Amino acid sequence: MLSGKTALVTGSTSGIGLGIALALAQNGARVMLNGFGDVEGALAQVRRHDPKAVHDGADMSRPEQIEAMVRRCEADLGACDILVNNAGIQHVAPIHEFPAERWDAIIAINLSSAFHSMRAALPGMHGRNWGRIINVASVHGLVASTNKSAYVAAKHGIVGLTKVAALENATTGVTVNAICPGWVLTPLVQKQVDARAAAQHIDNEAAKRELLAEKQPSLQFTTPEQLAALAVFLCSPAADNIRGAAINVDGGWVAQ
Ligand code: NAD
């Protein structure tokens, strides 16, 4: 379905981003990965579907590196047709104890990076009159939780940014939408499970059950594969007129 299209997925060496990159490659897109950690492992998985998949190590807190990555995607893959802004980090603490440096990093990586990548990629999308921008926000783009000031601010921000970008491009072939997952068991959330297990002297399974019970009525984690299938759908012609939406995949979290 996506053969002939190219995709840049930020933060795709792990978790949700890797799941989305895999699904886009399975559907025929040429893919550029981004992110830190197990780059070779992620590339090996994606290359089973897109043997020419590449990786760019841009730090998503650095605007000049983001722009250079988009330019490299256009030069090496021929275009940046699909842009998935997924890179993200978390820090959990009440505002009065929140390190200012963590605030700045979360706003830069979880919010400002999407502005910089869209700014760089949109002119090329306009030139081809086709583009798909998918911003991985969160239920925390729609509702708040304690101890996540920077994350909730960044995710509410990216939902707003998604709407502006969708409106600015509403008469073009470029659509812009946000996906808002609830709990997904990735390394980012495992850290929060570990913290809960340590604080309450409970085991990993009990900590996961408690985490889900607090917020996610289905008591099931959303999977990267489910989010990836939604991303593929958003790239399909059936989604041509889905614009500026924030689609929650959250087991009922924000229905409460
Ligand atoms: P993860 O920790 O598994 O993956 C994060 C990815 O971002 C990794 O590839 C990492 O290398 C990359 N990254 C981090 N800092 C970076 C930087 N400065 N530059 C480039 N890459 C960087 O986390 P995940 O859970 O898969 O999260 C992916 C996205 O989904 C995030 O935006 C997160 O906020 C969002 N999200 C996650 C959940 C969840 O429950 N896991 C829920 C809602 C939203």
Short mmCIF file of C-alpha atoms and ligand atoms in Angstrom, two decimals:
data_model
loop_
_atom_site.label_atom_id
_atom_site.label_comp_id
_atom_site.label_asym_id
_atom_site.label_seq_id
_atom_site.Cartn_x
_atom_site.Cartn_y
_atom_site.Cartn_z
CA MET A 1 0.00 0.00 0.00
CA LEU A 2 2.85 2.41 0.75
CA SER A 3 5.26 1.32 -1.94
CA GLY A 4 6.95 4.35 -3.48
CA LYS A 5 6.50 6.31 -0.25
CA THR A 6 9.24 7.22 2.22
CA ALA A 7 8.91 7.59 5.98
CA LEU A 8 10.95 9.23 8.72
CA VAL A 9 10.07 7.95 12.19
CA THR A 10 11.74 9.74 15.09
CA GLY A 11 12.62 7.77 18.22
CA SER A 12 12.25 4.50 16.35
CA THR A 13 15.00 2.38 17.91
CA SER A 14 12.57 1.17 20.58
CA GLY A 15 8.95 0.87 21.68
CA ILE A 16 6.15 2.55 19.77
CA GLY A 17 8.40 4.20 17.17
CA LEU A 18 10.03 0.89 16.26
CA GLY A 19 6.57 -0.71 15.98
CA ILE A 20 5.42 2.04 13.62
CA ALA A 21 8.62 1.88 11.53
CA LEU A 22 8.22 -1.90 11.18
CA ALA A 23 4.59 -1.60 10.06
CA LEU A 24 5.35 1.15 7.54
CA ALA A 25 8.18 -0.97 6.10
CA GLN A 26 5.93 -4.07 6.02
CA ASN A 27 3.49 -2.01 3.97
CA GLY A 28 6.15 -1.09 1.43
CA ALA A 29 7.52 2.26 2.60
CA ARG A 30 11.23 3.08 2.59
CA VAL A 31 12.15 3.99 6.13
CA MET A 32 14.62 6.22 7.96
CA LEU A 33 14.98 5.38 11.63
CA ASN A 34 16.14 7.75 14.36
CA GLY A 35 16.97 7.38 18.03
CA PHE A 36 19.60 6.11 20.43
CA GLY A 37 20.34 2.78 22.08
CA ASP A 38 20.19 -0.45 20.07
CA VAL A 39 20.42 1.10 16.61
CA GLU A 40 21.80 -2.06 14.95
CA GLY A 41 19.07 -4.25 16.47
CA ALA A 42 16.32 -1.90 15.27
CA LEU A 43 17.86 -1.62 11.81
CA ALA A 44 18.12 -5.41 11.53
CA GLN A 45 14.42 -5.81 12.33
CA VAL A 46 13.26 -3.14 9.89
CA ARG A 47 15.63 -4.33 7.12
CA ARG A 48 13.72 -7.64 7.01
CA HIS A 49 10.99 -5.61 5.29
CA ASP A 50 12.95 -2.67 3.86
CA PRO A 51 16.48 -3.88 3.10
CA LYS A 52 17.55 -0.30 2.40
CA ALA A 53 16.33 1.14 5.72
CA VAL A 54 18.76 3.69 7.18
CA HIS A 55 19.27 5.38 10.54
CA ASP A 56 20.03 9.00 11.38
CA GLY A 57 21.34 9.78 14.86
CA ALA A 58 19.92 13.32 15.14
CA ASP A 59 19.35 14.45 18.71
CA MET A 60 15.73 15.61 18.75
CA SER A 61 16.58 18.34 21.24
CA ARG A 62 18.78 20.01 18.59
CA PRO A 63 16.93 21.98 15.88
CA GLU A 64 19.88 22.06 13.47
CA GLN A 65 20.29 18.27 13.69
CA ILE A 66 16.55 17.78 13.07
CA GLU A 67 16.64 19.91 9.94
CA ALA A 68 19.76 18.10 8.69
CA MET A 69 18.01 14.73 9.24
CA VAL A 70 14.98 15.79 7.17
CA ARG A 71 17.30 17.01 4.40
CA ARG A 72 19.20 13.71 4.51
CA CYS A 73 15.90 11.80 4.29
CA GLU A 74 14.94 13.82 1.21
CA ALA A 75 18.39 13.36 -0.35
CA ASP A 76 18.99 9.68 0.45
CA LEU A 77 15.43 8.29 0.28
CA GLY A 78 14.19 10.75 -2.37
CA ALA A 79 11.53 12.43 -0.20
CA CYS A 80 10.03 12.67 3.25
CA ASP A 81 6.43 11.66 2.49
CA ILE A 82 5.49 10.37 5.94
CA LEU A 83 6.79 12.04 9.08
CA VAL A 84 6.10 10.36 12.41
CA ASN A 85 7.08 12.53 15.38
CA ASN A 86 7.43 9.95 18.10
CA ALA A 87 10.65 10.59 20.07
CA GLY A 88 9.88 11.27 23.69
CA ILE A 89 11.18 11.10 27.24
CA GLN A 90 9.58 11.24 30.67
CA HIS A 91 10.46 12.52 34.12
CA VAL A 92 8.19 12.11 37.11
CA ALA A 93 8.26 14.55 40.06
CA PRO A 94 6.06 17.24 41.60
CA ILE A 95 6.59 20.75 40.19
CA HIS A 96 8.39 22.06 43.26
CA GLU A 97 10.96 19.25 42.94
CA PHE A 98 11.09 19.08 39.13
CA PRO A 99 14.61 19.80 37.81
CA ALA A 100 14.48 22.79 35.44
CA GLU A 101 16.88 21.01 33.10
CA ARG A 102 14.40 18.05 32.77
CA TRP A 103 11.59 20.50 31.99
CA ASP A 104 13.65 22.03 29.17
CA ALA A 105 14.64 18.62 27.78
CA ILE A 106 11.06 17.29 27.77
CA ILE A 107 9.67 20.40 26.09
CA ALA A 108 12.47 20.26 23.50
CA ILE A 109 12.24 16.53 22.70
CA ASN A 110 8.49 15.91 23.15
CA LEU A 111 7.18 19.17 21.65
CA SER A 112 9.58 21.56 19.92
CA SER A 113 11.15 18.74 17.87
CA ALA A 114 7.83 18.26 16.04
CA PHE A 115 7.73 21.94 15.11
CA HIS A 116 11.27 21.77 13.72
CA SER A 117 10.71 18.55 11.77
CA MET A 118 7.39 19.72 10.30
CA ARG A 119 8.91 23.07 9.39
CA ALA A 120 11.65 21.25 7.49
CA ALA A 121 9.46 18.58 5.85
CA LEU A 122 6.34 20.55 4.84
CA PRO A 123 7.81 22.38 1.80
CA GLY A 124 8.72 19.04 0.17
CA MET A 125 5.27 17.62 0.97
CA HIS A 126 3.68 20.72 -0.60
CA GLY A 127 5.80 20.23 -3.70
CA ARG A 128 4.42 16.68 -4.14
CA ASN A 129 0.97 17.63 -2.78
CA TRP A 130 1.01 14.53 -0.57
CA GLY A 131 2.12 14.02 2.95
CA ARG A 132 1.22 12.36 6.20
CA ILE A 133 2.32 13.79 9.53
CA ILE A 134 1.54 11.67 12.58
CA ASN A 135 2.40 13.09 15.97
CA VAL A 136 2.58 10.54 18.77
CA ALA A 137 1.05 12.51 21.62
CA SER A 138 -0.56 10.73 24.59
CA VAL A 139 -3.69 10.62 26.68
CA HIS A 140 -1.64 13.20 28.56
CA GLY A 141 -2.29 15.48 25.58
CA LEU A 142 -5.97 15.35 26.59
CA VAL A 143 -6.01 14.96 30.38
CA ALA A 144 -3.50 15.43 33.19
CA SER A 145 -1.87 13.30 35.87
CA THR A 146 0.11 14.46 38.87
CA ASN A 147 3.92 14.59 38.78
CA LYS A 148 4.08 14.91 34.97
CA SER A 149 4.05 18.69 34.49
CA ALA A 150 6.52 18.88 31.62
CA TYR A 151 5.14 15.79 29.87
CA VAL A 152 1.51 16.91 30.13
CA ALA A 153 2.41 20.44 28.99
CA ALA A 154 4.39 19.08 26.03
CA LYS A 155 1.67 16.59 25.03
CA HIS A 156 -1.15 19.16 25.29
CA GLY A 157 1.13 21.39 23.21
CA ILE A 158 1.62 18.81 20.49
CA VAL A 159 -2.13 18.21 20.23
CA GLY A 160 -2.56 21.97 19.68
CA LEU A 161 0.33 22.08 17.22
CA THR A 162 -1.25 19.16 15.32
CA LYS A 163 -4.51 21.09 14.95
CA VAL A 164 -2.76 24.23 13.65
CA ALA A 165 -0.72 22.22 11.13
CA ALA A 166 -3.83 20.34 10.00
CA LEU A 167 -5.73 23.59 9.44
CA GLU A 168 -2.86 25.28 7.60
CA ASN A 169 -2.74 22.31 5.21
CA ALA A 170 -6.45 21.49 5.08
CA THR A 171 -6.85 22.14 1.34
CA THR A 172 -3.70 20.22 0.41
CA GLY A 173 -2.82 16.54 0.18
CA VAL A 174 -0.99 16.80 3.51
CA THR A 175 -2.85 15.54 6.59
CA VAL A 176 -1.70 16.02 10.17
CA ASN A 177 -3.05 14.00 13.08
CA ALA A 178 -2.11 12.93 16.60
CA ILE A 179 -2.28 9.48 18.17
CA CYS A 180 -2.91 9.51 21.92
CA PRO A 181 -1.94 6.21 23.54
CA GLY A 182 -2.73 5.24 27.10
CA TRP A 183 -0.31 2.86 28.85
CA VAL A 184 1.93 0.92 26.44
CA LEU A 185 4.48 -1.42 28.02
CA THR A 186 7.68 0.07 26.54
CA PRO A 187 10.99 0.90 28.28
CA LEU A 188 9.55 4.38 29.04
CA VAL A 189 6.69 2.85 31.06
CA GLN A 190 8.69 -0.08 32.49
CA LYS A 191 10.71 2.54 34.41
CA GLN A 192 7.47 3.73 36.04
CA VAL A 193 6.47 0.12 36.79
CA ASP A 194 9.90 -0.45 38.39
CA ALA A 195 9.56 2.70 40.51
CA ARG A 196 6.13 1.59 41.72
CA ALA A 197 7.35 -1.93 42.52
CA ALA A 198 10.29 -0.53 44.51
CA ALA A 199 8.21 2.07 46.39
CA GLN A 200 5.51 -0.40 47.38
CA HIS A 201 7.67 -3.53 47.79
CA ILE A 202 5.57 -5.44 45.26
CA ASP A 203 6.62 -7.55 42.31
CA ASN A 204 6.66 -6.49 38.65
CA GLU A 205 3.33 -8.14 37.77
CA ALA A 206 1.54 -6.59 40.75
CA ALA A 207 3.00 -3.16 39.87
CA LYS A 208 1.73 -3.49 36.29
CA ARG A 209 -1.75 -4.47 37.51
CA GLU A 210 -1.87 -1.45 39.83
CA LEU A 211 -0.64 0.93 37.17
CA LEU A 212 -3.40 -0.21 34.79
CA ALA A 213 -6.13 -0.29 37.44
CA GLU A 214 -5.49 3.34 38.36
CA LYS A 215 -6.15 4.79 34.88
CA GLN A 216 -6.87 2.28 32.10
CA PRO A 217 -10.32 0.63 32.44
CA SER A 218 -9.60 -2.20 29.97
CA LEU A 219 -6.80 -3.35 32.34
CA GLN A 220 -4.81 -4.14 29.19
CA PHE A 221 -1.75 -2.37 27.83
CA THR A 222 -2.12 -0.91 24.32
CA THR A 223 0.50 -2.54 22.09
CA PRO A 224 2.95 -0.89 19.69
CA GLU A 225 1.45 -3.11 16.96
CA GLN A 226 -2.04 -1.66 17.55
CA LEU A 227 -0.68 1.90 17.33
CA ALA A 228 1.32 0.97 14.24
CA ALA A 229 -1.82 -0.36 12.51
CA LEU A 230 -3.52 2.97 13.21
CA ALA A 231 -0.53 4.85 11.78
CA VAL A 232 -0.70 2.74 8.60
CA PHE A 233 -4.44 3.46 8.35
CA LEU A 234 -3.75 7.21 8.70
CA CYS A 235 -1.42 6.90 5.71
CA SER A 236 -4.12 5.23 3.57
CA PRO A 237 -6.50 6.96 1.13
CA ALA A 238 -9.37 6.11 3.52
CA ALA A 239 -7.85 8.65 5.92
CA ASP A 240 -7.52 11.49 3.35
CA ASN A 241 -10.09 13.57 5.22
CA ILE A 242 -9.03 12.84 8.80
CA ARG A 243 -7.40 16.12 9.70
CA GLY A 244 -6.40 17.59 13.05
CA ALA A 245 -7.73 14.62 14.99
CA ALA A 246 -6.33 13.44 18.31
CA ILE A 247 -7.19 9.74 18.35
CA ASN A 248 -6.97 8.09 21.75
CA VAL A 249 -6.05 4.40 21.97
CA ASP A 250 -6.30 4.10 25.70
CA GLY A 251 -8.56 1.29 26.91
CA GLY A 252 -11.15 3.88 27.98
CA TRP A 253 -8.79 6.14 29.98
CA VAL A 254 -10.21 9.50 28.82
CA ALA A 255 -13.81 8.25 28.68
CA GLN A 256 -13.92 8.43 32.49
P1 NAD B 1 10.80 4.38 24.41
O1 NAD B 1 11.62 4.88 25.53
O2 NAD B 1 10.66 2.92 24.16
O3 NAD B 1 11.28 5.04 23.03
C1 NAD B 1 11.66 6.38 22.94
C2 NAD B 1 12.44 6.57 21.67
O4 NAD B 1 12.84 7.96 21.59
C3 NAD B 1 13.73 5.75 21.63
O5 NAD B 1 13.97 5.34 20.30
C4 NAD B 1 14.79 6.77 22.06
O6 NAD B 1 16.10 6.45 21.59
C5 NAD B 1 14.24 8.01 21.40
N1 NAD B 1 14.78 9.25 21.94
C6 NAD B 1 14.77 9.68 23.23
N2 NAD B 1 15.40 10.87 23.31
C7 NAD B 1 15.79 11.19 22.06
C8 NAD B 1 16.49 12.30 21.49
N3 NAD B 1 16.92 13.32 22.22
N4 NAD B 1 16.71 12.29 20.16
C9 NAD B 1 16.32 11.26 19.38
N5 NAD B 1 15.65 10.19 19.86
C10 NAD B 1 15.39 10.17 21.19
O7 NAD B 1 9.37 5.08 24.62
P2 NAD B 1 7.91 4.82 24.00
O8 NAD B 1 7.03 4.47 25.13
O9 NAD B 1 7.97 3.96 22.78
O10 NAD B 1 7.55 6.32 23.61
C11 NAD B 1 7.43 6.77 22.29
C12 NAD B 1 6.46 7.94 22.26
O11 NAD B 1 5.18 7.51 22.68
C13 NAD B 1 6.85 9.09 23.20
O12 NAD B 1 6.59 10.33 22.57
C14 NAD B 1 5.94 8.89 24.38
O13 NAD B 1 5.69 10.08 25.06
C15 NAD B 1 4.70 8.37 23.68
N6 NAD B 1 3.77 7.65 24.55
C16 NAD B 1 4.14 6.52 25.21
C17 NAD B 1 3.23 5.88 26.01
C18 NAD B 1 3.56 4.62 26.76
O14 NAD B 1 2.72 4.19 27.58
N7 NAD B 1 4.67 3.99 26.52
C19 NAD B 1 1.95 6.39 26.18
C20 NAD B 1 1.60 7.56 25.50
C21 NAD B 1 2.53 8.17 24.69
#
